[in-house]
Amino acid sequence: SCVCLCSCLPLSRLLIVYPWTQRFFSAFGNLSSPTAIIGNPKVRAHGKKVLTSFGDAVKNLDNIKATYAKLSELHCDKLHVDPENFSLLGDILIIVLATHFKREFTPACQAAWQKLVRVVAHALSYKYH
Amino acid sequence: MILRPGAKVNIPSDMAHSFKGGGLWDSLSLTSLPGRMFCVYPSTKTYFPHFDLHHDSEQIRHHGKKVVGALGDAVRHLDNLSATLSELSNLHAYNLRVDPVNFKLLSHCFQVVLGVHLGREYTPQVHVAYDKFLAAVSAVLAEKYR
């Protein structure tokens, strides 16, 4: 239910808070304003894809590098994404979780999620060369 | 984000309303901010060997009040951050010498606390305004480092 509720939010928030990240999405159409970004169907669809993939990490905590090997190669060789962006998105996801879970998002809870996003970012950049 | 010398913080005026004064800053349990940072980023504790770092200690709460007070000052003087934070900037450059990477860590935790308290009201637009503000404050705190 967390995925359904939050799925498109982290990506759209990333594109709004750090507008230079829009450089990877020139084929997505209208990104000219926060309203345009939030309403953009390609952003919504891709945001959901990204979060679903994140869910794979949660299901494969003991094997994250292998889980993300192909995606890592894709982001390096085809998409040419600076791995710094993985950390940016990870921190945005955490802030979205904070707004959703509010008081339940305790420091201990945040610490666990920070570890997870750090591990995912590392796995996604692991195959870079 | 390093500000050019003399540059003003370029936060659009329509975002200015998101910086609520008084009430918001008083009601938030921002005194818990250092405690959250110590929990999430244990390396930040290395700057406080003299503190009682048990959860919610009086020292942590007191320090949280100081930090929030300084940020509140900064928010009320967006056009003049360098002058407003000048003493703190001296303190961090010549005395505390906190590695600037830690300003980002504290800023992130501050935004998480804002998210926790504001929930849906912490919209992307409010988020970006605070992100710029915190980046500008961090830049001023580090501007005399070398």
Coordinates of C-alpha atoms in Angstrom, one line a residue:
Chain A
S1 CA 0.0 0.0 0.0
C2 CA 3.0 2.2 0.6
V3 CA 4.1 1.6 -3.0
C4 CA 0.7 2.5 -4.4
L5 CA 0.4 5.6 -2.3
C6 CA 3.9 6.9 -2.8
S7 CA 5.0 5.4 -6.1
C8 CA 5.0 8.4 -8.4
L9 CA 5.9 10.9 -5.7
P10 CA 9.6 10.5 -5.2
L11 CA 10.5 10.9 -8.9
S12 CA 8.3 13.9 -9.4
R13 CA 9.7 15.5 -6.3
L14 CA 13.2 14.8 -7.5
L15 CA 12.5 16.6 -10.8
I16 CA 11.1 19.6 -8.9
V17 CA 13.6 19.9 -6.1
Y18 CA 16.6 19.2 -8.2
P19 CA 15.6 20.5 -11.7
W20 CA 18.9 19.6 -13.3
T21 CA 17.8 15.9 -12.9
Q22 CA 15.3 16.6 -15.7
R23 CA 18.3 16.2 -18.1
F24 CA 17.6 12.5 -18.2
F25 CA 13.9 12.9 -19.2
S26 CA 13.9 15.1 -22.2
A27 CA 11.6 12.6 -23.9
F28 CA 8.9 12.9 -21.2
G29 CA 7.2 16.0 -22.6
N30 CA 6.1 18.9 -20.4
L31 CA 8.2 19.3 -17.3
S32 CA 7.9 23.1 -17.3
S33 CA 6.4 23.5 -13.8
P34 CA 5.7 21.6 -10.6
T35 CA 2.1 21.1 -11.7
A36 CA 3.2 19.9 -15.2
I37 CA 5.7 17.5 -13.6
I38 CA 3.2 16.1 -11.1
G39 CA 0.5 15.6 -13.7
N40 CA 2.8 14.2 -16.4
P41 CA 1.7 10.6 -17.2
K42 CA 5.2 9.5 -18.2
V43 CA 6.6 10.8 -14.9
R44 CA 3.9 8.9 -13.0
A45 CA 4.5 5.7 -15.0
H46 CA 8.2 5.9 -14.6
G47 CA 8.1 6.8 -11.0
K48 CA 6.0 3.7 -10.3
K49 CA 8.6 1.6 -12.3
V50 CA 11.4 2.9 -10.2
L51 CA 9.6 2.3 -6.9
T52 CA 8.6 -1.2 -7.9
S53 CA 12.2 -1.9 -8.7
F54 CA 13.1 -0.6 -5.3
G55 CA 10.7 -3.1 -3.8
D56 CA 12.9 -5.8 -5.4
A57 CA 15.8 -4.6 -3.3
V58 CA 13.7 -5.0 -0.1
K59 CA 12.8 -8.5 -1.2
N60 CA 16.4 -9.4 -1.9
L61 CA 18.3 -7.8 0.9
D62 CA 21.0 -10.5 0.9
N63 CA 21.6 -10.3 -2.8
I64 CA 21.2 -6.7 -3.8
K65 CA 24.3 -6.4 -6.1
A66 CA 23.1 -9.4 -8.2
T67 CA 19.6 -8.1 -8.2
Y68 CA 20.7 -4.7 -9.6
A69 CA 23.6 -5.9 -11.9
K70 CA 21.7 -5.5 -15.2
L71 CA 20.1 -2.2 -14.1
S72 CA 23.6 -0.9 -13.1
E73 CA 24.9 -1.7 -16.5
L74 CA 22.0 0.0 -18.1
H75 CA 22.4 3.2 -16.1
C76 CA 26.1 3.3 -17.0
D77 CA 26.2 2.2 -20.6
K78 CA 22.9 3.4 -22.0
L79 CA 21.4 6.0 -19.7
H80 CA 24.7 7.7 -18.6
V81 CA 23.4 8.6 -15.2
D82 CA 25.8 10.1 -12.7
P83 CA 25.5 7.8 -9.6
E84 CA 25.2 11.0 -7.4
N85 CA 21.6 11.0 -8.7
F86 CA 20.9 7.6 -6.9
S87 CA 21.7 9.3 -3.6
L88 CA 19.6 12.3 -4.4
L89 CA 16.6 10.1 -5.2
G90 CA 17.2 7.9 -2.1
D91 CA 17.1 11.0 0.2
I92 CA 14.0 12.3 -1.6
L93 CA 12.3 8.9 -1.0
I94 CA 13.1 9.2 2.7
I95 CA 11.5 12.6 2.9
V96 CA 8.4 11.3 1.1
L97 CA 8.2 8.5 3.6
A98 CA 8.5 11.0 6.4
T99 CA 5.6 13.0 5.1
H100 CA 3.5 9.8 4.8
F101 CA 4.4 8.0 8.1
K102 CA 4.9 11.2 10.1
R103 CA 5.6 10.3 13.8
E104 CA 6.0 6.7 13.0
F105 CA 9.1 7.7 11.0
T106 CA 11.3 7.6 14.0
P107 CA 15.0 8.2 14.0
A108 CA 15.6 4.5 14.1
C109 CA 13.2 4.0 11.2
Q110 CA 15.0 6.7 9.2
A111 CA 18.4 5.1 10.0
A112 CA 17.2 1.8 8.6
W113 CA 15.9 3.3 5.4
Q114 CA 19.1 5.4 5.0
K115 CA 21.1 2.2 5.1
L116 CA 18.8 0.7 2.5
V117 CA 19.0 3.6 0.0
R118 CA 22.7 3.7 0.5
V119 CA 23.0 0.0 -0.4
V120 CA 20.7 0.4 -3.4
A121 CA 22.7 3.4 -4.6
H122 CA 25.9 1.4 -4.2
A123 CA 24.5 -1.6 -6.1
L124 CA 23.3 0.6 -8.9
S125 CA 26.7 2.1 -9.4
Y126 CA 28.6 -1.1 -8.9
K127 CA 28.9 -2.0 -12.5
Y128 CA 30.0 1.4 -13.6
H129 CA 33.3 1.6 -15.5
Chain B
M1 CA 25.7 25.2 -3.4
I2 CA 28.3 27.8 -3.0
L3 CA 27.0 31.4 -3.2
R4 CA 29.1 33.9 -5.0
P5 CA 30.4 36.6 -2.7
G6 CA 27.6 39.2 -2.3
A7 CA 25.0 37.0 -4.0
K8 CA 21.6 37.0 -2.5
V9 CA 19.6 33.9 -1.8
N10 CA 17.4 33.7 -4.8
I11 CA 14.2 32.2 -3.4
P12 CA 11.2 33.3 -5.5
S13 CA 8.9 35.6 -3.5
D14 CA 5.9 33.2 -4.0
M15 CA 7.9 30.7 -2.0
A16 CA 8.5 33.2 0.8
H17 CA 5.1 32.5 2.3
S18 CA 6.2 28.9 3.0
F19 CA 8.6 30.3 5.7
K20 CA 6.0 30.7 8.4
G21 CA 7.5 32.5 11.3
G22 CA 7.0 32.1 15.0
G23 CA 4.4 29.4 15.4
L24 CA 5.7 26.8 13.1
W25 CA 9.2 27.0 14.5
D26 CA 8.1 27.0 18.1
S27 CA 5.7 24.1 17.8
L28 CA 8.0 21.8 15.9
S29 CA 9.9 19.4 18.2
L30 CA 13.0 20.6 16.4
T31 CA 15.0 20.3 19.6
S32 CA 15.0 16.6 18.7
L33 CA 16.9 17.4 15.5
P34 CA 20.4 16.7 16.8
G35 CA 19.3 13.5 18.4
R36 CA 17.9 12.3 15.0
M37 CA 21.1 13.3 13.3
F38 CA 23.2 11.3 15.8
C39 CA 21.0 8.3 15.3
V40 CA 20.9 8.4 11.5
Y41 CA 24.5 9.6 11.0
P42 CA 26.6 8.3 13.9
S43 CA 29.8 9.9 12.5
T44 CA 28.3 13.3 13.5
K45 CA 28.7 12.3 17.2
T46 CA 32.4 12.7 16.8
Y47 CA 32.0 16.5 17.2
F48 CA 30.3 16.1 20.6
P49 CA 32.6 13.9 22.7
H50 CA 31.7 16.2 25.7
F51 CA 28.0 15.6 25.4
D52 CA 25.7 13.2 27.1
L53 CA 24.5 11.5 24.0
H54 CA 21.8 9.3 25.5
H55 CA 18.5 9.6 23.8
D56 CA 16.8 13.0 24.4
S57 CA 19.4 14.2 26.9
E58 CA 19.1 17.8 28.3
Q59 CA 22.3 18.7 26.4
I60 CA 20.9 17.5 23.1
R61 CA 17.6 19.3 23.6
H62 CA 19.5 22.5 24.6
H63 CA 21.7 22.3 21.5
G64 CA 18.7 21.6 19.3
K65 CA 17.2 24.8 20.6
K66 CA 20.3 26.8 19.7
V67 CA 20.4 25.4 16.2
V68 CA 16.7 26.0 15.6
G69 CA 17.1 29.5 17.0
A70 CA 19.9 30.3 14.6
L71 CA 17.9 28.9 11.6
G72 CA 14.9 30.9 12.7
D73 CA 17.1 34.0 12.6
A74 CA 18.4 33.1 9.2
V75 CA 14.9 32.6 7.8
R76 CA 14.0 36.1 9.0
H77 CA 17.0 37.6 7.2
L78 CA 17.1 35.8 3.9
D79 CA 18.5 38.9 2.1
N80 CA 21.4 39.2 4.5
L81 CA 22.5 35.7 5.5
S82 CA 26.2 36.5 5.6
A83 CA 25.8 39.3 8.1
T84 CA 23.2 37.5 10.2
L85 CA 25.3 34.3 10.5
S86 CA 28.7 36.1 10.7
E87 CA 29.5 35.1 14.2
L88 CA 28.4 31.5 13.7
S89 CA 30.4 31.5 10.5
N90 CA 33.5 32.6 12.5
L91 CA 32.8 30.0 15.2
H92 CA 32.6 27.2 12.6
A93 CA 35.6 28.3 10.7
Y94 CA 38.1 29.0 13.5
N95 CA 36.8 27.1 16.5
L96 CA 34.5 24.2 15.7
R97 CA 35.9 23.4 12.2
V98 CA 33.0 21.0 11.4
D99 CA 33.6 19.3 8.0
P100 CA 31.0 20.9 5.7
V101 CA 29.7 17.5 4.6
N102 CA 28.0 17.4 7.9
F103 CA 25.9 20.5 7.1
K104 CA 24.2 18.5 4.4
L105 CA 23.5 15.7 6.9
L106 CA 21.9 18.1 9.4
S107 CA 20.0 19.8 6.6
H108 CA 18.6 16.4 5.4
C109 CA 17.5 15.5 8.9
F110 CA 15.9 19.0 9.3
Q111 CA 13.9 18.3 6.2
V112 CA 12.8 14.9 7.4
V113 CA 11.6 16.5 10.6
L114 CA 9.7 19.1 8.6
G115 CA 8.2 16.2 6.6
V116 CA 7.2 14.4 9.7
H117 CA 5.4 17.4 11.1
L118 CA 3.9 18.9 8.0
G119 CA 3.0 15.7 6.2
R120 CA 1.1 16.6 3.0
E121 CA 1.8 20.3 3.5
Y122 CA 5.5 19.6 2.9
T123 CA 4.8 19.9 -0.9
P124 CA 7.6 19.7 -3.5
Q125 CA 7.4 23.5 -3.7
V126 CA 7.9 24.0 0.0
H127 CA 10.6 21.3 -0.1
V128 CA 12.7 23.1 -2.7
A129 CA 12.4 26.4 -0.9
Y130 CA 13.8 24.9 2.3
D131 CA 16.4 22.9 0.4
K132 CA 17.7 26.1 -1.2
F133 CA 17.6 27.9 2.2
L134 CA 19.5 25.2 4.0
A135 CA 22.1 25.0 1.2
A136 CA 22.6 28.8 1.4
V137 CA 23.0 28.7 5.2
S138 CA 25.5 25.8 4.9
A139 CA 27.5 27.8 2.3
V140 CA 27.6 30.9 4.7
L141 CA 28.7 28.7 7.6
A142 CA 31.6 27.4 5.5
E143 CA 32.5 30.6 3.7
K144 CA 35.4 31.6 6.0
Y145 CA 36.9 28.1 6.1
R146 CA 39.7 29.1 3.8

